[in-house]
Amino acid sequence: MKLLKTIGLIMLAIALAIQASESVILSSKTGDTLMIHRLNNGELWGSFMITDQVSDSFSGSELIVLQVDQHQPIKLDHQKLCGSPARAEQKVDYTFQAEVATEEWQFSRVATTKPDILKLTGWDKETYQHMKSDRRPEVVDFPIRTPIAIASLGQQVQKGNVIIFRYMTDANEARQAEFKLQADREAINQLFKD
């Protein structure tokens, strides 16, 4: 299984290299990988890949949350395909608390909850910013600086210290991957140059 994931990651890197003019690869202590790509058209995209040290995949029904430093968390929403079957109910809820004076968002806890139809349909904008993503079993691609990206995300990545992803695996394990940006600051800033 690990060999299959490794081959898949190599093929993904080759495919992205064809479209990308430059990339920066970051690793977390948990073995997860974050790639930031500058495409030939100038857009910046991120690819978050689950570690090949485990045989799990991203949970198909649970959300993936991205947060740069203490900025408002971003929910990486699934693309909804016309005619596709409904996804299983979301059972995990991430709790964030905002400090109003500083607008800093602190992660508080992960909890199993009853599904809240209002949250599942996007009525949780007071907690999360929402952004479309392309999600496969071990990889999620998301826009950083494109017409469809959240306007502030590019600046957050360019100036931030850490990017954290919180997600559930298909084995119902809550995981967190943390990527430190300081060591690769110069390479990341090169991606943002027009």
PDB file of C-alpha atoms in Angstrom:
ATOM      1  CA  MET A   1       0.000   0.000   0.000  1.00  0.00           C
ATOM      2  CA  LYS A   2       2.852   2.392   0.842  1.00  0.00           C
ATOM      3  CA  LEU A   3       4.478   1.671  -2.505  1.00  0.00           C
ATOM      4  CA  LEU A   4       1.208   2.491  -4.282  1.00  0.00           C
ATOM      5  CA  LYS A   5       0.918   5.806  -2.399  1.00  0.00           C
ATOM      6  CA  THR A   6       4.544   6.654  -3.153  1.00  0.00           C
ATOM      7  CA  ILE A   7       4.029   5.950  -6.854  1.00  0.00           C
ATOM      8  CA  GLY A   8       0.858   8.062  -6.786  1.00  0.00           C
ATOM      9  CA  LEU A   9       2.674  10.975  -5.139  1.00  0.00           C
ATOM     10  CA  ILE A  10       5.473  10.779  -7.701  1.00  0.00           C
ATOM     11  CA  MET A  11       2.943  10.799 -10.551  1.00  0.00           C
ATOM     12  CA  LEU A  12       1.129  13.763  -8.959  1.00  0.00           C
ATOM     13  CA  ALA A  13       4.395  15.666  -8.620  1.00  0.00           C
ATOM     14  CA  ILE A  14       5.231  14.968 -12.279  1.00  0.00           C
ATOM     15  CA  ALA A  15       1.773  16.078 -13.433  1.00  0.00           C
ATOM     16  CA  LEU A  16       1.959  19.247 -11.355  1.00  0.00           C
ATOM     17  CA  ALA A  17       5.469  19.951 -12.585  1.00  0.00           C
ATOM     18  CA  ILE A  18       4.107  20.088 -16.129  1.00  0.00           C
ATOM     19  CA  GLN A  19       1.563  22.758 -15.105  1.00  0.00           C
ATOM     20  CA  ALA A  20       3.640  24.456 -12.408  1.00  0.00           C
ATOM     21  CA  SER A  21       6.548  26.710 -13.153  1.00  0.00           C
ATOM     22  CA  GLU A  22       7.775  26.577  -9.513  1.00  0.00           C
ATOM     23  CA  SER A  23       6.919  24.615  -6.361  1.00  0.00           C
ATOM     24  CA  VAL A  24       7.876  24.594  -2.687  1.00  0.00           C
ATOM     25  CA  ILE A  25       7.521  21.356  -0.713  1.00  0.00           C
ATOM     26  CA  LEU A  26       7.019  21.443   3.076  1.00  0.00           C
ATOM     27  CA  SER A  27       6.866  18.465   5.446  1.00  0.00           C
ATOM     28  CA  SER A  28       5.208  18.203   8.842  1.00  0.00           C
ATOM     29  CA  LYS A  29       6.424  16.229  11.851  1.00  0.00           C
ATOM     30  CA  THR A  30       3.556  13.797  11.217  1.00  0.00           C
ATOM     31  CA  GLY A  31       4.859  13.012   7.712  1.00  0.00           C
ATOM     32  CA  ASP A  32       2.164  14.929   5.830  1.00  0.00           C
ATOM     33  CA  THR A  33       3.232  17.083   2.867  1.00  0.00           C
ATOM     34  CA  LEU A  34       2.211  20.554   1.702  1.00  0.00           C
ATOM     35  CA  MET A  35       3.176  21.660  -1.789  1.00  0.00           C
ATOM     36  CA  ILE A  36       2.707  25.265  -2.912  1.00  0.00           C
ATOM     37  CA  HIS A  37       2.728  25.644  -6.697  1.00  0.00           C
ATOM     38  CA  ARG A  38       2.981  28.631  -8.983  1.00  0.00           C
ATOM     39  CA  LEU A  39       1.265  27.634 -12.214  1.00  0.00           C
ATOM     40  CA  ASN A  40       2.378  28.838 -15.618  1.00  0.00           C
ATOM     41  CA  ASN A  41      -0.577  31.278 -15.658  1.00  0.00           C
ATOM     42  CA  GLY A  42       0.635  32.908 -12.391  1.00  0.00           C
ATOM     43  CA  GLU A  43      -1.957  31.332 -10.077  1.00  0.00           C
ATOM     44  CA  LEU A  44      -0.821  29.860  -6.749  1.00  0.00           C
ATOM     45  CA  TRP A  45      -2.296  26.568  -5.555  1.00  0.00           C
ATOM     46  CA  GLY A  46      -1.646  24.333  -2.569  1.00  0.00           C
ATOM     47  CA  SER A  47      -1.709  20.540  -2.387  1.00  0.00           C
ATOM     48  CA  PHE A  48      -2.032  18.943   1.054  1.00  0.00           C
ATOM     49  CA  MET A  49      -1.150  15.244   1.072  1.00  0.00           C
ATOM     50  CA  ILE A  50      -1.794  12.803   3.868  1.00  0.00           C
ATOM     51  CA  THR A  51       1.278  10.881   5.029  1.00  0.00           C
ATOM     52  CA  ASP A  52       2.190   7.619   3.364  1.00  0.00           C
ATOM     53  CA  GLN A  53       3.225   6.298   6.811  1.00  0.00           C
ATOM     54  CA  VAL A  54      -0.384   5.236   7.415  1.00  0.00           C
ATOM     55  CA  SER A  55      -2.795   3.476   5.112  1.00  0.00           C
ATOM     56  CA  ASP A  56      -5.664   5.853   5.894  1.00  0.00           C
ATOM     57  CA  SER A  57      -7.258   8.353   3.546  1.00  0.00           C
ATOM     58  CA  PHE A  58      -9.157  11.559   4.224  1.00  0.00           C
ATOM     59  CA  SER A  59     -12.649  10.876   5.510  1.00  0.00           C
ATOM     60  CA  GLY A  60     -15.097  11.327   2.665  1.00  0.00           C
ATOM     61  CA  SER A  61     -17.722  13.066   4.798  1.00  0.00           C
ATOM     62  CA  GLU A  62     -15.722  15.107   7.313  1.00  0.00           C
ATOM     63  CA  LEU A  63     -14.344  18.553   6.664  1.00  0.00           C
ATOM     64  CA  ILE A  64     -10.724  19.624   6.322  1.00  0.00           C
ATOM     65  CA  VAL A  65      -9.882  22.893   8.059  1.00  0.00           C
ATOM     66  CA  LEU A  66      -6.913  25.079   7.106  1.00  0.00           C
ATOM     67  CA  GLN A  67      -5.669  27.826   9.426  1.00  0.00           C
ATOM     68  CA  VAL A  68      -2.712  30.184   8.976  1.00  0.00           C
ATOM     69  CA  ASP A  69      -1.363  31.434  12.318  1.00  0.00           C
ATOM     70  CA  GLN A  70      -4.343  32.716  14.338  1.00  0.00           C
ATOM     71  CA  HIS A  71      -6.396  33.897  11.347  1.00  0.00           C
ATOM     72  CA  GLN A  72      -9.988  32.809  10.867  1.00  0.00           C
ATOM     73  CA  PRO A  73     -10.056  29.103   9.917  1.00  0.00           C
ATOM     74  CA  ILE A  74     -10.968  28.107   6.363  1.00  0.00           C
ATOM     75  CA  LYS A  75     -13.219  25.158   5.629  1.00  0.00           C
ATOM     76  CA  LEU A  76     -12.073  23.391   2.452  1.00  0.00           C
ATOM     77  CA  ASP A  77     -15.471  22.495   1.026  1.00  0.00           C
ATOM     78  CA  HIS A  78     -16.012  19.597  -1.351  1.00  0.00           C
ATOM     79  CA  GLN A  79     -16.899  20.432  -4.918  1.00  0.00           C
ATOM     80  CA  LYS A  80     -20.522  19.389  -5.339  1.00  0.00           C
ATOM     81  CA  LEU A  81     -21.030  17.380  -8.482  1.00  0.00           C
ATOM     82  CA  CYS A  82     -24.421  17.391 -10.160  1.00  0.00           C
ATOM     83  CA  GLY A  83     -26.147  14.033  -9.864  1.00  0.00           C
ATOM     84  CA  SER A  84     -23.676  12.653  -7.318  1.00  0.00           C
ATOM     85  CA  PRO A  85     -25.079  10.809  -4.299  1.00  0.00           C
ATOM     86  CA  ALA A  86     -25.333  12.628  -0.990  1.00  0.00           C
ATOM     87  CA  ARG A  87     -22.317  12.302   1.289  1.00  0.00           C
ATOM     88  CA  ALA A  88     -22.546  10.661   4.673  1.00  0.00           C
ATOM     89  CA  GLU A  89     -23.480  12.916   7.573  1.00  0.00           C
ATOM     90  CA  GLN A  90     -20.695  14.992   9.101  1.00  0.00           C
ATOM     91  CA  LYS A  91     -20.189  13.952  12.716  1.00  0.00           C
ATOM     92  CA  VAL A  92     -17.122  15.921  13.819  1.00  0.00           C
ATOM     93  CA  ASP A  93     -17.146  19.565  14.803  1.00  0.00           C
ATOM     94  CA  TYR A  94     -14.088  21.745  15.392  1.00  0.00           C
ATOM     95  CA  THR A  95     -14.489  24.501  17.953  1.00  0.00           C
ATOM     96  CA  PHE A  96     -12.674  27.810  17.547  1.00  0.00           C
ATOM     97  CA  GLN A  97     -12.952  30.822  19.800  1.00  0.00           C
ATOM     98  CA  ALA A  98     -12.281  34.320  18.527  1.00  0.00           C
ATOM     99  CA  GLU A  99     -10.679  37.057  20.572  1.00  0.00           C
ATOM    100  CA  VAL A 100     -12.715  40.042  19.368  1.00  0.00           C
ATOM    101  CA  ALA A 101     -10.134  42.721  20.198  1.00  0.00           C
ATOM    102  CA  THR A 102      -7.297  41.038  18.274  1.00  0.00           C
ATOM    103  CA  GLU A 103      -9.325  38.959  15.792  1.00  0.00           C
ATOM    104  CA  GLU A 104      -7.199  35.925  16.661  1.00  0.00           C
ATOM    105  CA  TRP A 105      -8.824  32.505  16.385  1.00  0.00           C
ATOM    106  CA  GLN A 106      -7.758  29.842  18.894  1.00  0.00           C
ATOM    107  CA  PHE A 107      -8.468  26.162  18.267  1.00  0.00           C
ATOM    108  CA  SER A 108     -10.276  24.752  21.251  1.00  0.00           C
ATOM    109  CA  ARG A 109     -11.448  21.160  20.661  1.00  0.00           C
ATOM    110  CA  VAL A 110     -12.675  18.403  18.357  1.00  0.00           C
ATOM    111  CA  ALA A 111     -16.021  16.886  19.262  1.00  0.00           C
ATOM    112  CA  THR A 112     -18.443  14.360  17.854  1.00  0.00           C
ATOM    113  CA  THR A 113     -21.756  16.091  17.362  1.00  0.00           C
ATOM    114  CA  LYS A 114     -25.158  15.620  15.892  1.00  0.00           C
ATOM    115  CA  PRO A 115     -25.240  16.988  12.365  1.00  0.00           C
ATOM    116  CA  ASP A 116     -26.394  20.586  12.210  1.00  0.00           C
ATOM    117  CA  ILE A 117     -28.054  21.081   8.830  1.00  0.00           C
ATOM    118  CA  LEU A 118     -27.452  24.839   9.021  1.00  0.00           C
ATOM    119  CA  LYS A 119     -23.694  24.321   9.431  1.00  0.00           C
ATOM    120  CA  LEU A 120     -23.587  21.706   6.691  1.00  0.00           C
ATOM    121  CA  THR A 121     -25.214  24.125   4.261  1.00  0.00           C
ATOM    122  CA  GLY A 122     -22.759  26.929   4.959  1.00  0.00           C
ATOM    123  CA  TRP A 123     -24.496  28.861   7.730  1.00  0.00           C
ATOM    124  CA  ASP A 124     -21.356  28.692   9.897  1.00  0.00           C
ATOM    125  CA  LYS A 125     -19.694  31.739   8.356  1.00  0.00           C
ATOM    126  CA  GLU A 126     -19.208  33.303  11.799  1.00  0.00           C
ATOM    127  CA  THR A 127     -16.620  30.576  12.487  1.00  0.00           C
ATOM    128  CA  TYR A 128     -15.250  29.583   9.090  1.00  0.00           C
ATOM    129  CA  GLN A 129     -14.446  31.146   5.788  1.00  0.00           C
ATOM    130  CA  HIS A 130     -15.483  28.751   3.015  1.00  0.00           C
ATOM    131  CA  MET A 131     -13.409  27.844  -0.013  1.00  0.00           C
ATOM    132  CA  LYS A 132     -13.919  25.219  -2.706  1.00  0.00           C
ATOM    133  CA  SER A 133     -11.293  22.509  -2.976  1.00  0.00           C
ATOM    134  CA  ASP A 134     -10.604  19.460  -5.100  1.00  0.00           C
ATOM    135  CA  ARG A 135     -10.407  16.448  -2.829  1.00  0.00           C
ATOM    136  CA  ARG A 136      -9.166  12.943  -3.533  1.00  0.00           C
ATOM    137  CA  PRO A 137      -8.537  10.132  -1.006  1.00  0.00           C
ATOM    138  CA  GLU A 138      -5.003  11.261  -0.034  1.00  0.00           C
ATOM    139  CA  VAL A 139      -4.729  14.761  -1.572  1.00  0.00           C
ATOM    140  CA  VAL A 140      -6.679  18.006  -1.346  1.00  0.00           C
ATOM    141  CA  ASP A 141      -5.885  20.846  -3.776  1.00  0.00           C
ATOM    142  CA  PHE A 142      -6.939  24.373  -2.866  1.00  0.00           C
ATOM    143  CA  PRO A 143      -6.471  27.857  -4.353  1.00  0.00           C
ATOM    144  CA  ILE A 144      -4.102  30.275  -2.625  1.00  0.00           C
ATOM    145  CA  ARG A 145      -3.945  33.180  -5.064  1.00  0.00           C
ATOM    146  CA  THR A 146      -6.491  32.751  -7.841  1.00  0.00           C
ATOM    147  CA  PRO A 147      -9.787  34.423  -8.760  1.00  0.00           C
ATOM    148  CA  ILE A 148     -11.637  31.766  -6.700  1.00  0.00           C
ATOM    149  CA  ALA A 149      -9.377  31.922  -3.606  1.00  0.00           C
ATOM    150  CA  ILE A 150     -10.207  33.777  -0.419  1.00  0.00           C
ATOM    151  CA  ALA A 151      -8.638  37.189  -0.980  1.00  0.00           C
ATOM    152  CA  SER A 152      -6.636  37.250   2.261  1.00  0.00           C
ATOM    153  CA  LEU A 153      -5.205  33.709   2.019  1.00  0.00           C
ATOM    154  CA  GLY A 154      -2.313  34.601  -0.282  1.00  0.00           C
ATOM    155  CA  GLN A 155      -1.111  37.341   2.052  1.00  0.00           C
ATOM    156  CA  GLN A 156      -1.547  35.055   5.075  1.00  0.00           C
ATOM    157  CA  VAL A 157       0.636  32.371   3.465  1.00  0.00           C
ATOM    158  CA  GLN A 158       3.210  34.922   2.333  1.00  0.00           C
ATOM    159  CA  LYS A 159       3.568  36.516   5.790  1.00  0.00           C
ATOM    160  CA  GLY A 160       2.485  33.698   8.116  1.00  0.00           C
ATOM    161  CA  ASN A 161       4.568  31.506  10.387  1.00  0.00           C
ATOM    162  CA  VAL A 162       2.584  28.275  10.411  1.00  0.00           C
ATOM    163  CA  ILE A 163      -0.182  26.546   8.435  1.00  0.00           C
ATOM    164  CA  ILE A 164      -2.250  23.948  10.287  1.00  0.00           C
ATOM    165  CA  PHE A 165      -4.601  21.418   8.705  1.00  0.00           C
ATOM    166  CA  ARG A 166      -7.128  19.567  10.877  1.00  0.00           C
ATOM    167  CA  TYR A 167      -8.861  16.555   9.377  1.00  0.00           C
ATOM    168  CA  MET A 168     -10.389  13.146  10.006  1.00  0.00           C
ATOM    169  CA  THR A 169      -9.208   9.927   8.392  1.00  0.00           C
ATOM    170  CA  ASP A 170     -11.476   7.228   7.034  1.00  0.00           C
ATOM    171  CA  ALA A 171     -10.584   5.290  10.223  1.00  0.00           C
ATOM    172  CA  ASN A 172     -12.275   8.087  12.265  1.00  0.00           C
ATOM    173  CA  GLU A 173      -8.959   9.361  13.625  1.00  0.00           C
ATOM    174  CA  ALA A 174      -8.685  13.112  14.245  1.00  0.00           C
ATOM    175  CA  ARG A 175      -5.344  14.344  12.905  1.00  0.00           C
ATOM    176  CA  GLN A 176      -3.475  17.618  12.679  1.00  0.00           C
ATOM    177  CA  ALA A 177      -0.591  18.558  10.378  1.00  0.00           C
ATOM    178  CA  GLU A 178       1.480  21.657  11.108  1.00  0.00           C
ATOM    179  CA  PHE A 179       3.780  23.239   8.533  1.00  0.00           C
ATOM    180  CA  LYS A 180       6.332  25.848   9.596  1.00  0.00           C
ATOM    181  CA  LEU A 181       6.845  28.492   6.906  1.00  0.00           C
ATOM    182  CA  GLN A 182       9.886  30.367   8.257  1.00  0.00           C
ATOM    183  CA  ALA A 183      12.546  27.947   6.978  1.00  0.00           C
ATOM    184  CA  ASP A 184      11.202  28.255   3.419  1.00  0.00           C
ATOM    185  CA  ARG A 185      10.210  31.951   3.583  1.00  0.00           C
ATOM    186  CA  GLU A 186      12.514  33.043   0.739  1.00  0.00           C
ATOM    187  CA  ALA A 187      11.325  30.274  -1.610  1.00  0.00           C
ATOM    188  CA  ILE A 188       7.671  30.978  -0.741  1.00  0.00           C
ATOM    189  CA  ASN A 189       8.117  34.703  -1.384  1.00  0.00           C
ATOM    190  CA  GLN A 190       9.645  33.893  -4.793  1.00  0.00           C
ATOM    191  CA  LEU A 191       6.390  32.138  -5.732  1.00  0.00           C
ATOM    192  CA  PHE A 192       4.459  35.344  -5.031  1.00  0.00           C
ATOM    193  CA  LYS A 193       6.579  37.557  -7.266  1.00  0.00           C
ATOM    194  CA  ASP A 194       4.803  38.591 -10.455  1.00  0.00           C
TER     195      ASP A 194
END
